[in-house]
Coordinates of C-alpha atoms in Angstrom, one line a residue:
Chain A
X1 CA -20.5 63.0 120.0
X2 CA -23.0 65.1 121.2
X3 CA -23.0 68.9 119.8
X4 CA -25.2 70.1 122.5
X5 CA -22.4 69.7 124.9
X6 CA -20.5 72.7 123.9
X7 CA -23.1 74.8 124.8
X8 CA -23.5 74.1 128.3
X9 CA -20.0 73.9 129.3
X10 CA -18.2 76.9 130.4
X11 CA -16.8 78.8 127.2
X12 CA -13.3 77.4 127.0
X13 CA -10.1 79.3 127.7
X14 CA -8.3 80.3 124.3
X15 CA -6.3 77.2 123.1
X16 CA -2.7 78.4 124.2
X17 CA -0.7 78.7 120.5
X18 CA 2.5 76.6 119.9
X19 CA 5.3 77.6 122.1
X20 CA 6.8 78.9 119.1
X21 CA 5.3 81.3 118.0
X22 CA 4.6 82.4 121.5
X23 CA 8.4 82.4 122.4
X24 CA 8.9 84.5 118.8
X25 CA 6.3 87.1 119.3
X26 CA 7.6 87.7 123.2
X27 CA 10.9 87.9 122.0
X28 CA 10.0 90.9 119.5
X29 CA 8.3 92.4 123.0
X30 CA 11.6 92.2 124.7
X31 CA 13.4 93.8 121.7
X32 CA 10.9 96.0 121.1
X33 CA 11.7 99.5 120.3
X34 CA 9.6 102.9 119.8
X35 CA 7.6 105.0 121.8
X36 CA 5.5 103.1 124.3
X37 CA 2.0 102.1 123.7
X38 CA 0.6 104.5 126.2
X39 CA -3.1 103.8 126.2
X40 CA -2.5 99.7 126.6
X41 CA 0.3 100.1 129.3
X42 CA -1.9 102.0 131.6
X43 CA -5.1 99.4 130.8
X44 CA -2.5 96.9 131.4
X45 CA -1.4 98.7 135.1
X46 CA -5.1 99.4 135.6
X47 CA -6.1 95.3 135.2
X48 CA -3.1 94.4 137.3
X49 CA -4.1 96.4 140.3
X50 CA -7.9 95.1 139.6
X51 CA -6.2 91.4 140.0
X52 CA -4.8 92.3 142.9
X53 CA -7.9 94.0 144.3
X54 CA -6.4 97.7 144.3
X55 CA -8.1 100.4 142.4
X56 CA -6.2 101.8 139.8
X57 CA -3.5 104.2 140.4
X58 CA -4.5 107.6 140.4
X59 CA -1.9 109.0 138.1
X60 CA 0.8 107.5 135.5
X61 CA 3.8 108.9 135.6
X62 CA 5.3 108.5 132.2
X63 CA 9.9 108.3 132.0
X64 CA 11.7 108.0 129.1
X65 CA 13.9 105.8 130.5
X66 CA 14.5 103.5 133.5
X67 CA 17.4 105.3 134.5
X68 CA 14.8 108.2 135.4
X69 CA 12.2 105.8 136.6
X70 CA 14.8 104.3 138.8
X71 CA 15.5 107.3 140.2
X72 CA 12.1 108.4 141.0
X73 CA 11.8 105.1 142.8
X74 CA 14.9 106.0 145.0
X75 CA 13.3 110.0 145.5
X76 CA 10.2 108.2 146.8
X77 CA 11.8 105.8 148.6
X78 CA 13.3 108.4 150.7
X79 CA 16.6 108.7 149.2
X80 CA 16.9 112.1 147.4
X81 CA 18.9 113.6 149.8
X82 CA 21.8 110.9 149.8
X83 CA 21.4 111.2 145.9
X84 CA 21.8 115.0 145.9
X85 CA 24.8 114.0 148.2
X86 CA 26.7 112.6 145.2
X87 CA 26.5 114.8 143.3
X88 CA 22.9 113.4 141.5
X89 CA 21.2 116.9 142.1
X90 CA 20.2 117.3 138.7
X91 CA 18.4 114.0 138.7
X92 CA 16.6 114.7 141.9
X93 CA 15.3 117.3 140.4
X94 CA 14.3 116.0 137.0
X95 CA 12.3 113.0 139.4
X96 CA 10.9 115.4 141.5
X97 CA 9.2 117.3 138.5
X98 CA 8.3 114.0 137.3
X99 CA 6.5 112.9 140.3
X100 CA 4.7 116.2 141.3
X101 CA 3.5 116.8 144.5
X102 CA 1.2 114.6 145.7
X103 CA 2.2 111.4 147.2
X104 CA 2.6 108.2 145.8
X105 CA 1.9 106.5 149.4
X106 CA 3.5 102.8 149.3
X107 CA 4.6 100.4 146.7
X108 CA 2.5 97.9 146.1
X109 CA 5.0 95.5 144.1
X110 CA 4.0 92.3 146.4
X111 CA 0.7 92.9 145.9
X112 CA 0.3 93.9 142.0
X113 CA 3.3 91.4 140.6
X114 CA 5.4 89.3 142.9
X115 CA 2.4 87.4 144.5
X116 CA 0.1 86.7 142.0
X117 CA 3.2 85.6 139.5
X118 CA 4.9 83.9 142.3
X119 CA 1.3 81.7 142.5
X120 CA 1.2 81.5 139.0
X121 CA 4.7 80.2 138.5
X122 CA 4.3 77.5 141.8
X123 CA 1.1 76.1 140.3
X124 CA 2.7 75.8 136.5
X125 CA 5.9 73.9 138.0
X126 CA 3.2 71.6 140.1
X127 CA 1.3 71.0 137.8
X128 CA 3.7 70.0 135.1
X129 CA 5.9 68.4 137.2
X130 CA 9.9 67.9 138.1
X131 CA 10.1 66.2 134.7
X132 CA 8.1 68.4 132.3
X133 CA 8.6 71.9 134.4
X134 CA 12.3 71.9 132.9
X135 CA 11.3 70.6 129.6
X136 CA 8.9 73.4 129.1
X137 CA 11.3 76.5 130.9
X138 CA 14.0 75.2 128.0
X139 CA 11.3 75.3 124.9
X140 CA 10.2 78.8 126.1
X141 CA 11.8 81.1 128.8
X142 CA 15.2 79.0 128.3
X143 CA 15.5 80.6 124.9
X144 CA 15.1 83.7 125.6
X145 CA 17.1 84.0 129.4
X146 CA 20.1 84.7 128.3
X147 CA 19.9 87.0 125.9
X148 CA 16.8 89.1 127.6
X149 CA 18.9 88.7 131.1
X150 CA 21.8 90.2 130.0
X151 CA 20.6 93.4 128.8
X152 CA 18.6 94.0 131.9
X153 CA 22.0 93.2 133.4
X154 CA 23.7 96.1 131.6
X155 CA 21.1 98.3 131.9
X156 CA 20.9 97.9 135.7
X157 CA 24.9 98.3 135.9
X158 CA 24.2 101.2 133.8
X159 CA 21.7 102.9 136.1
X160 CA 23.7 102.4 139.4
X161 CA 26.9 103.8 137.2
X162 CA 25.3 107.0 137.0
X163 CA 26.2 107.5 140.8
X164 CA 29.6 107.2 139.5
X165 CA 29.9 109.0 136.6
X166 CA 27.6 111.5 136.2
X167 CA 25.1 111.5 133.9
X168 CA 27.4 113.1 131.3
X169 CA 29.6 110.0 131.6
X170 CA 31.9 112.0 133.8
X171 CA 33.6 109.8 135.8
X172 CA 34.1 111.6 139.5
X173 CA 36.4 110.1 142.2
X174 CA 34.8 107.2 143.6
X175 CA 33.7 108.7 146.6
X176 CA 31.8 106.4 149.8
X177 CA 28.5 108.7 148.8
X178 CA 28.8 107.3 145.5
X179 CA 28.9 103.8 146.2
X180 CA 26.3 104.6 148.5
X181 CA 24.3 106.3 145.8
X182 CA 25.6 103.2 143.4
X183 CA 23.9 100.6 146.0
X184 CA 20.8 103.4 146.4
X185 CA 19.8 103.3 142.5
X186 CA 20.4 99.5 141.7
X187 CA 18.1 98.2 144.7
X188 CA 15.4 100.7 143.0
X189 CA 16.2 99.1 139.9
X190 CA 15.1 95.6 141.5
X191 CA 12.1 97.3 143.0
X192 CA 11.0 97.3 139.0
X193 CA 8.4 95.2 137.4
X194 CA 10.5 95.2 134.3
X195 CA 8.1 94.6 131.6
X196 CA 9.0 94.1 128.0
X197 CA 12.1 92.3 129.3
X198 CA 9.9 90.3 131.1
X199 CA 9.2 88.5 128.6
X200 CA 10.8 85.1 129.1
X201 CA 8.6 84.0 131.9
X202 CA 6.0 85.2 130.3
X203 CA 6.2 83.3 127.5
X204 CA 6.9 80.4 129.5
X205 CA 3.5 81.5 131.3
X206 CA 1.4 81.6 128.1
X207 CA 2.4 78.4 126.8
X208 CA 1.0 76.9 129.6
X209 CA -2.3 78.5 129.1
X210 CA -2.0 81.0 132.3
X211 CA -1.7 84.4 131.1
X212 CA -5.6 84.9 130.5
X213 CA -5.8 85.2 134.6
X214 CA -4.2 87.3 137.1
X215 CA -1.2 88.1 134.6
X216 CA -3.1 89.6 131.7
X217 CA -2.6 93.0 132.7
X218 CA 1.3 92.1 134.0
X219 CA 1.9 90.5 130.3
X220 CA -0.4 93.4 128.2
X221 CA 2.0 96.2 130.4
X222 CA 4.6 94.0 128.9
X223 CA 3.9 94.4 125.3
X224 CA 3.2 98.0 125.7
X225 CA 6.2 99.6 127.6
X226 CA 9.5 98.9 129.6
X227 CA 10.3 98.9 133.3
X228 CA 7.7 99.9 136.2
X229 CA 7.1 101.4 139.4
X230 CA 3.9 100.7 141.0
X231 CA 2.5 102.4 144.0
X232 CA -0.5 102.7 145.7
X233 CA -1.5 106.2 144.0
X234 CA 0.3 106.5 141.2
X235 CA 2.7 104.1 138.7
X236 CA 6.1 105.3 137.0
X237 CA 6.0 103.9 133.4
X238 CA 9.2 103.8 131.5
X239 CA 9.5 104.2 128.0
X240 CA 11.0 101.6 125.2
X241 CA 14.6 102.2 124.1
X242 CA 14.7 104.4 120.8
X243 CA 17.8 102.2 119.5
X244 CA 18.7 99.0 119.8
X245 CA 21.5 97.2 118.2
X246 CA 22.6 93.3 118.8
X247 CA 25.3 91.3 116.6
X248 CA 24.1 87.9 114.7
X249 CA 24.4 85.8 118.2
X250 CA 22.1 88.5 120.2
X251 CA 25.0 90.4 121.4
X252 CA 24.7 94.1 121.7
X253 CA 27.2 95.6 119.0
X254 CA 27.3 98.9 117.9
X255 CA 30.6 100.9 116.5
X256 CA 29.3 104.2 115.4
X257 CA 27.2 105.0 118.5
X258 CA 24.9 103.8 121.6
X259 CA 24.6 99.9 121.3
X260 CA 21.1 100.8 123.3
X261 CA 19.3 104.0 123.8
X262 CA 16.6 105.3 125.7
X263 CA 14.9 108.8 124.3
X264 CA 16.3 110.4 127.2
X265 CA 20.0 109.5 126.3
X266 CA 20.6 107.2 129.0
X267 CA 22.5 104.5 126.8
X268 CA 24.9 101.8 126.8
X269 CA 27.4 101.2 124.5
X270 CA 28.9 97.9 123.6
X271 CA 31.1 96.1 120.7
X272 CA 30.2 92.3 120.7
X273 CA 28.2 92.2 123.9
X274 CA 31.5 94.0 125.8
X275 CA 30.6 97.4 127.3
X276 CA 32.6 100.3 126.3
X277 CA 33.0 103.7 127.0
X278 CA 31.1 106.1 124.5
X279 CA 33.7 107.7 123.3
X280 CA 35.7 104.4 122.9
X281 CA 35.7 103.9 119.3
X282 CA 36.5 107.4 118.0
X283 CA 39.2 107.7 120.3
X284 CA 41.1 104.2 118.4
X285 CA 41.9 106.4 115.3
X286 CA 45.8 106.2 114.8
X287 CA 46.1 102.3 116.8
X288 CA 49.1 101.0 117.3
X289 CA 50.2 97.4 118.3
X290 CA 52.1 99.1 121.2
X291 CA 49.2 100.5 122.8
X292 CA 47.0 97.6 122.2
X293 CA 49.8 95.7 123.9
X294 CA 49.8 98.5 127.2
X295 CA 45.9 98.3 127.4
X296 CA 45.2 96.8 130.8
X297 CA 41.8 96.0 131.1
X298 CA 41.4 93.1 129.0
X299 CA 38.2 93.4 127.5
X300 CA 39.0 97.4 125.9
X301 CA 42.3 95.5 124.6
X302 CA 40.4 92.4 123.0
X303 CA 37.9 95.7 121.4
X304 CA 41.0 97.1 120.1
X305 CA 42.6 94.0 118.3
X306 CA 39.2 93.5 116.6
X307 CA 39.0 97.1 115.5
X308 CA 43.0 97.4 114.1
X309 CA 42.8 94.2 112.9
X310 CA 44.4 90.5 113.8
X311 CA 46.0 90.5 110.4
X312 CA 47.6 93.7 110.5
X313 CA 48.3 92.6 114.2
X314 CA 50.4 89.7 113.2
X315 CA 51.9 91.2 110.6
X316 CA 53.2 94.3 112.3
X317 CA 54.4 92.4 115.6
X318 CA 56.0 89.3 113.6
X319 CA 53.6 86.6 115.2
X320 CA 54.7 83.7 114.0
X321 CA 51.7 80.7 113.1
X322 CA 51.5 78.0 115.7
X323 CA 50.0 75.0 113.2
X324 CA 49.1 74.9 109.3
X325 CA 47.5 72.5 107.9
X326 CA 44.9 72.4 104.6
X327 CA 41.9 73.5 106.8
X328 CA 44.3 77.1 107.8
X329 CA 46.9 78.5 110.0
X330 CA 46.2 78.4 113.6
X331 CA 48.0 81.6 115.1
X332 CA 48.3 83.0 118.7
X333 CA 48.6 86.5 120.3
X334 CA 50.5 86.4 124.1
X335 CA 49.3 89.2 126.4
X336 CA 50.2 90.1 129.9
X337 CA 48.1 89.0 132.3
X338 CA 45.3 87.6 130.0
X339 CA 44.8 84.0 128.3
X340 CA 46.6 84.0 125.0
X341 CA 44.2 85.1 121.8
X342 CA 44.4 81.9 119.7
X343 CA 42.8 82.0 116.1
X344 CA 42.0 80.6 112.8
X345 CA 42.9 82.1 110.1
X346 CA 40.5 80.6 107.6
X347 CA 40.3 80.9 103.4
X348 CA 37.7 81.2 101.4
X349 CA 37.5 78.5 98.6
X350 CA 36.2 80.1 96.6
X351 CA 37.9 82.5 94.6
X352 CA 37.0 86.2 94.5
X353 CA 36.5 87.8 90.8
X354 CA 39.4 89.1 90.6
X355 CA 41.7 85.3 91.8
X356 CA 42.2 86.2 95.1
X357 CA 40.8 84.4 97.9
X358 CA 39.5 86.3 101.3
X359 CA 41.0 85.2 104.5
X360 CA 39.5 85.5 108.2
X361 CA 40.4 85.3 111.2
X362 CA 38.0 83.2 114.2
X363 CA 39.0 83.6 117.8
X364 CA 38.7 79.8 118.9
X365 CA 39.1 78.7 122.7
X366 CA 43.4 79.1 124.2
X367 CA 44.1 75.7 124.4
X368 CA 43.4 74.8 120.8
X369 CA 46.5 72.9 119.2
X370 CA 45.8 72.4 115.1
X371 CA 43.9 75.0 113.0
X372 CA 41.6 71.7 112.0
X373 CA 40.9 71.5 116.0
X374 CA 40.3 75.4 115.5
X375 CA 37.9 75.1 112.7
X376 CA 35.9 72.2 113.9
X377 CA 35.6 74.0 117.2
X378 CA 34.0 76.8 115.1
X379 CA 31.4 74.6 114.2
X380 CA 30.7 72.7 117.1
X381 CA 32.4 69.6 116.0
X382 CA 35.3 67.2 117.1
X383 CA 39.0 67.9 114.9
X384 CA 38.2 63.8 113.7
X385 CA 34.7 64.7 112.1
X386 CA 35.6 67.3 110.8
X387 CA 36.0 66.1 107.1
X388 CA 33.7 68.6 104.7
X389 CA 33.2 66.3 101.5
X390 CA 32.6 69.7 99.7
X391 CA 34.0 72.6 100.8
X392 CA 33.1 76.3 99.0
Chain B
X1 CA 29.1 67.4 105.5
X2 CA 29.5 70.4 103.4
X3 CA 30.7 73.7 104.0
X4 CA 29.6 77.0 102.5
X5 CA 31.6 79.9 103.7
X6 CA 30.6 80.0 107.5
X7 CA 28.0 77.7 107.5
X8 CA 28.7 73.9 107.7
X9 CA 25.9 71.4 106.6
X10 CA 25.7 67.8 107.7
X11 CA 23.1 65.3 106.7
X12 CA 21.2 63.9 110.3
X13 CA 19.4 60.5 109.8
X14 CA 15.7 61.5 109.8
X15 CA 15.3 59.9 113.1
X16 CA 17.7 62.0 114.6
X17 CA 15.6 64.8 114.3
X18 CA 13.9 65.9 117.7
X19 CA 10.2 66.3 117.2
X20 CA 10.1 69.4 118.9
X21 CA 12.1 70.3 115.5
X22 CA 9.8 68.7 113.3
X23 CA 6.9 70.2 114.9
X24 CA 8.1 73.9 114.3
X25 CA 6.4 75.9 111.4
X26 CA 9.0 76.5 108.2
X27 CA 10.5 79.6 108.6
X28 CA 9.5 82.3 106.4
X29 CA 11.0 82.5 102.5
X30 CA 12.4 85.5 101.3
X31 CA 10.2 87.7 98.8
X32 CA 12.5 85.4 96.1
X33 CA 10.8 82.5 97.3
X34 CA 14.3 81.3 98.6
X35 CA 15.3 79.5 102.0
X36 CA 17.5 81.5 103.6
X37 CA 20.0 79.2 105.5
X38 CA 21.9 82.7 106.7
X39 CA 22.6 86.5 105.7
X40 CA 25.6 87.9 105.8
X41 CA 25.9 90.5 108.6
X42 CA 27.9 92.9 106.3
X43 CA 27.3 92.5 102.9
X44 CA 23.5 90.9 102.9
X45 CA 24.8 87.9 100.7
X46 CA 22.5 84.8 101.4
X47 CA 23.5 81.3 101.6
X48 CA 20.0 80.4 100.2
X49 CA 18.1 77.3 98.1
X50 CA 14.8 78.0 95.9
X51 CA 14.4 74.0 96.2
X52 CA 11.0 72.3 98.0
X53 CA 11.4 71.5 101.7
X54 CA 11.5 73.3 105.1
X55 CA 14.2 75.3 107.1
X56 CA 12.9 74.8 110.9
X57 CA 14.5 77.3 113.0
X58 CA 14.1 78.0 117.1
X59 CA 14.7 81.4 118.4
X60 CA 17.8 80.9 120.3
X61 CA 20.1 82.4 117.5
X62 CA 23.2 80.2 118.4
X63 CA 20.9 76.6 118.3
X64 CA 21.3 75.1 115.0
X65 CA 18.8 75.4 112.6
X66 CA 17.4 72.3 110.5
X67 CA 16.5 71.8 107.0
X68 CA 14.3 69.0 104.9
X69 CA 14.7 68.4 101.2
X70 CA 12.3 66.3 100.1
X71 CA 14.3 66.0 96.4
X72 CA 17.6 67.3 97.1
X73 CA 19.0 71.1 96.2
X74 CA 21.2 73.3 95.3
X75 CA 22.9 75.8 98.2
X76 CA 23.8 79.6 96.0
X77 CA 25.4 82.3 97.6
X78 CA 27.0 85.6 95.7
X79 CA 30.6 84.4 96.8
X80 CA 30.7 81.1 96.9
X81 CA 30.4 78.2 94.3
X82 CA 26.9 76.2 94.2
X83 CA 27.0 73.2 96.4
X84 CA 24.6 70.2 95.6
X85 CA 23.0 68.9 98.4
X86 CA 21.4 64.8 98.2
X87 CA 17.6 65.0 99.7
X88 CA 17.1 64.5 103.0
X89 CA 17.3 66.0 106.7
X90 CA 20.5 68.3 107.7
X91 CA 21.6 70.2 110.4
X92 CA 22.9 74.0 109.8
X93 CA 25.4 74.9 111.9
X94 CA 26.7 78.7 111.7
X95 CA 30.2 79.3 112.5
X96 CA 30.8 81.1 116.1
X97 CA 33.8 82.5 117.6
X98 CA 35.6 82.1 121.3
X99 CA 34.4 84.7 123.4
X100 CA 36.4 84.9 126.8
X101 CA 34.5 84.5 129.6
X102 CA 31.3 83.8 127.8
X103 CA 29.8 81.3 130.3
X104 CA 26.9 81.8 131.6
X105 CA 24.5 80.8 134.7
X106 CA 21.1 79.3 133.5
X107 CA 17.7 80.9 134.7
X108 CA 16.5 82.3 137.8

């Protein structure tokens, strides 16, 4: 009605944008790779202390990965020496060149992230309520959790594993300083804020309207670098990995080198989402069924079959198919101590050029009877609607 | 219900679509102007329509994605036959495998 009115009200908060678009552009942030945005991480720091009521930290310690930032957490925490124990000398060393000498004094986690997101995230879920509050997690954060929380998963296994192998991948014997270095490095990866791959509560937050408040700098460190460390005088910043590579469903997949890598080298390197060593791969030249068969941890073995081949797996060991019918041939691979590996084996309809038709094989869930139960599992739907009036 | 390769397409009743769906912006078409319904991982083959409508997509890349054709279409893709699809609202379901172990705990 009245067109005065806008001008003495308070100038309104940004309109929060659809949830998604939000959820898209946070997930680029948590899959973002590159060199950090330098400039807008430390403004980003700098406004999150000024929310808290700290002055900015005196110095920013830059990392290139979070491996390194983790272990300048544990150095400053007082733990270099049981580090050095295990064998971690060299990465004392590299943290104490990162840090320099002055003090950092005390972390000032509580302070700069868990309290004023912790208030942030009690008054969102009151205000929206029991209803809405999981309606809105599963529209934003919900779609990104899984596939966000499982890197920092790997990546946090990954940094305490450096107790045990070495940071050449060496694995030592597992030695009580080890696991006590293990235990040292993954608490001072939970002493992190861990920012691009915060990025599913924060885009839960900015749906809602609440990141233009005490989480602006929190969500602007976000978009600008990786994990963390702040203290009173100074803040370790991690860099972005260099290399990232995920499968169609989000998995991290790579066969020809580090699934995920930091500029440092600190990696992780996975086929489907499974980890594997680094030298896994290469080392699978000459495969046989008989050593695929002696494998004992089950998730190398299920690595292996992929890479040789199910096909060439049946064929070589004389499987025989378990059901055929006109949607394929359901077949089944026993293995000691491991559910069976039941699968499809599905044909194109379509003709290639030159007449023959491609076939491929779908790993569907062990207790699967008929290949039509197989195939309709593979798309989500019940063996008796499964009926494809057209079929390519 | 029709099935192209690894993706299976069934017709919903347009009431059956969730108006968070219908709500999402169309996704993006390619620079040929095409709906991409998926792209191959290996060989960048497309299971893709040039026809009017909206593909509505959410992030979570195992949800399935929908699709609106206002006046029908036809579904190409480099090795497969052309399907022709009636107009109205279907559901796009990619094919996924079973991956031991794969459950996992919700949120925080």
């Amino acid at each position: 009605m009245s067109t005065g009115a806008s001008l003495t009200e308070a100038p309104a908060a940004r309109p929060p944008r659809a949830a998604h678009y939000v959820v898209g552009d946070w997930q680029s942030v948590a899959f973002g790779t590159g060199p950090a945005d330098r400039g807008r991480a430390e403004a980003g720091v700098a406004a999150a202390y000024a929310s808290a009521g700290l002055d900015a930290p005196a110095r920013y310690v830059w990392v290139p990965s979070p491996a390194r930032g983790a272990v300048a957490a544990a150095v400053l925490a007082g733990h270099g020496d049981r580090l050095r124990e295990a064998g971690l000398g060299d990465l004392v060393d590299l943290a104490r060149g990162d840090l320099g000498g002055t003090p950092a004094r005390a972390s000032v986690l509580t302070a700069v992230r868990t309290r004023p997101w912790e208030a942030e995230r009690t008054a969102a879920c009151s205000e929206q309520g029991p209803e809405q509050w999981p309606r809105v997690w599963a529209e934003t954060g919900g779609l990104l959790w899984n596939q966000v929380q499982s890197l920092v998963t790997r990546v946090r296994a990954a940094i305490g594993a450096l107790a045990v192998q070495g940071p050449g991948g060496e694995s030592g014997a597992g030695s009580s300083a080890q696991d006590e270095a293990e235990t040292i490095l993954r608490s001072a990866t939970l002493d992190a804020v861990l920012g691009q791959h915060d990025a599913p509560w924060l885009a839960l937050f900015e749906t809602l309207g609440r990141l233009s408040g005490p989480l602006d700098g929190l969500a602007e460190a976000a978009r600008s670098a990786g994990w963390w460390w702040p203290y009173e005088d100074l803040v370790i910043l991690s860099e972005r990995p260099s290399d990232l590579h995920r499968d169609e469903p989000g998995r991290l997949h790579r066969g020809d080198g580090p699934a995920m890598a930091y500029p440092d080298g600190f990696s992780l390197h996975a086929w489907r989402g499974m980890p594997i060593p680094p030298d896994f791969v290469d080392s699978l030249t000459g495969l046989t069924p008989g050593r695929i068969s002696a494998e004992e941890n089950a998730e190398l073995r299920r690595v292996m079959l992929e890479i040789f081949g199910y096909d060439r797996y049946l064929a070589e060991t004389g499987a025989r198919p378990l059901h055929r019918d006109e949607t394929g041939v359901l077949w089944s691979i026993e293995l000691p101590g491991d559910e069976p590996v039941v699968m499809v084996e599905v044909v194109n309809s379509t003709p290639e050029p030159d007449g023959t038709r491609r076939t491929y094989y779908l790993r569907v869930p062990p207790g699967t009877r008929t290949a039509r139960a197989g195939v309709a599992w593979t798309f989500g739907v019940d063996e008796a609607d499964y009926h494809p009036e057209k079929q390519t | 219900m029709y099935r192209q390769g690894d993706i299976l397409i069934m017709p919903v009743p347009e009431e059956a679509v969730p108006p968070s769906v219908r709500e999402l912006p169309a996704a993006p078409r390619d620079g040929r102007g095409r709906m991409v319904l998926a792209l191959g991982e290996a060989t960048g083959h497309a299971h893709a329509l040039t026809a009017p409508g909206s593909l509505l997509r959410v992030p979570d890349p195992l949800a399935p994605d929908h699709l609106h054709l206002p006046s029908g279409g036809r579904l190409v893709h480099e090795e497969h036959a052309a399907i022709t699809l009636p107009k109205g609202w279907y559901r796009v379901i990619r094919q996924r495998e079973y991956v031991p172990g794969a459950v996992r705990v919700v949120a925080d």
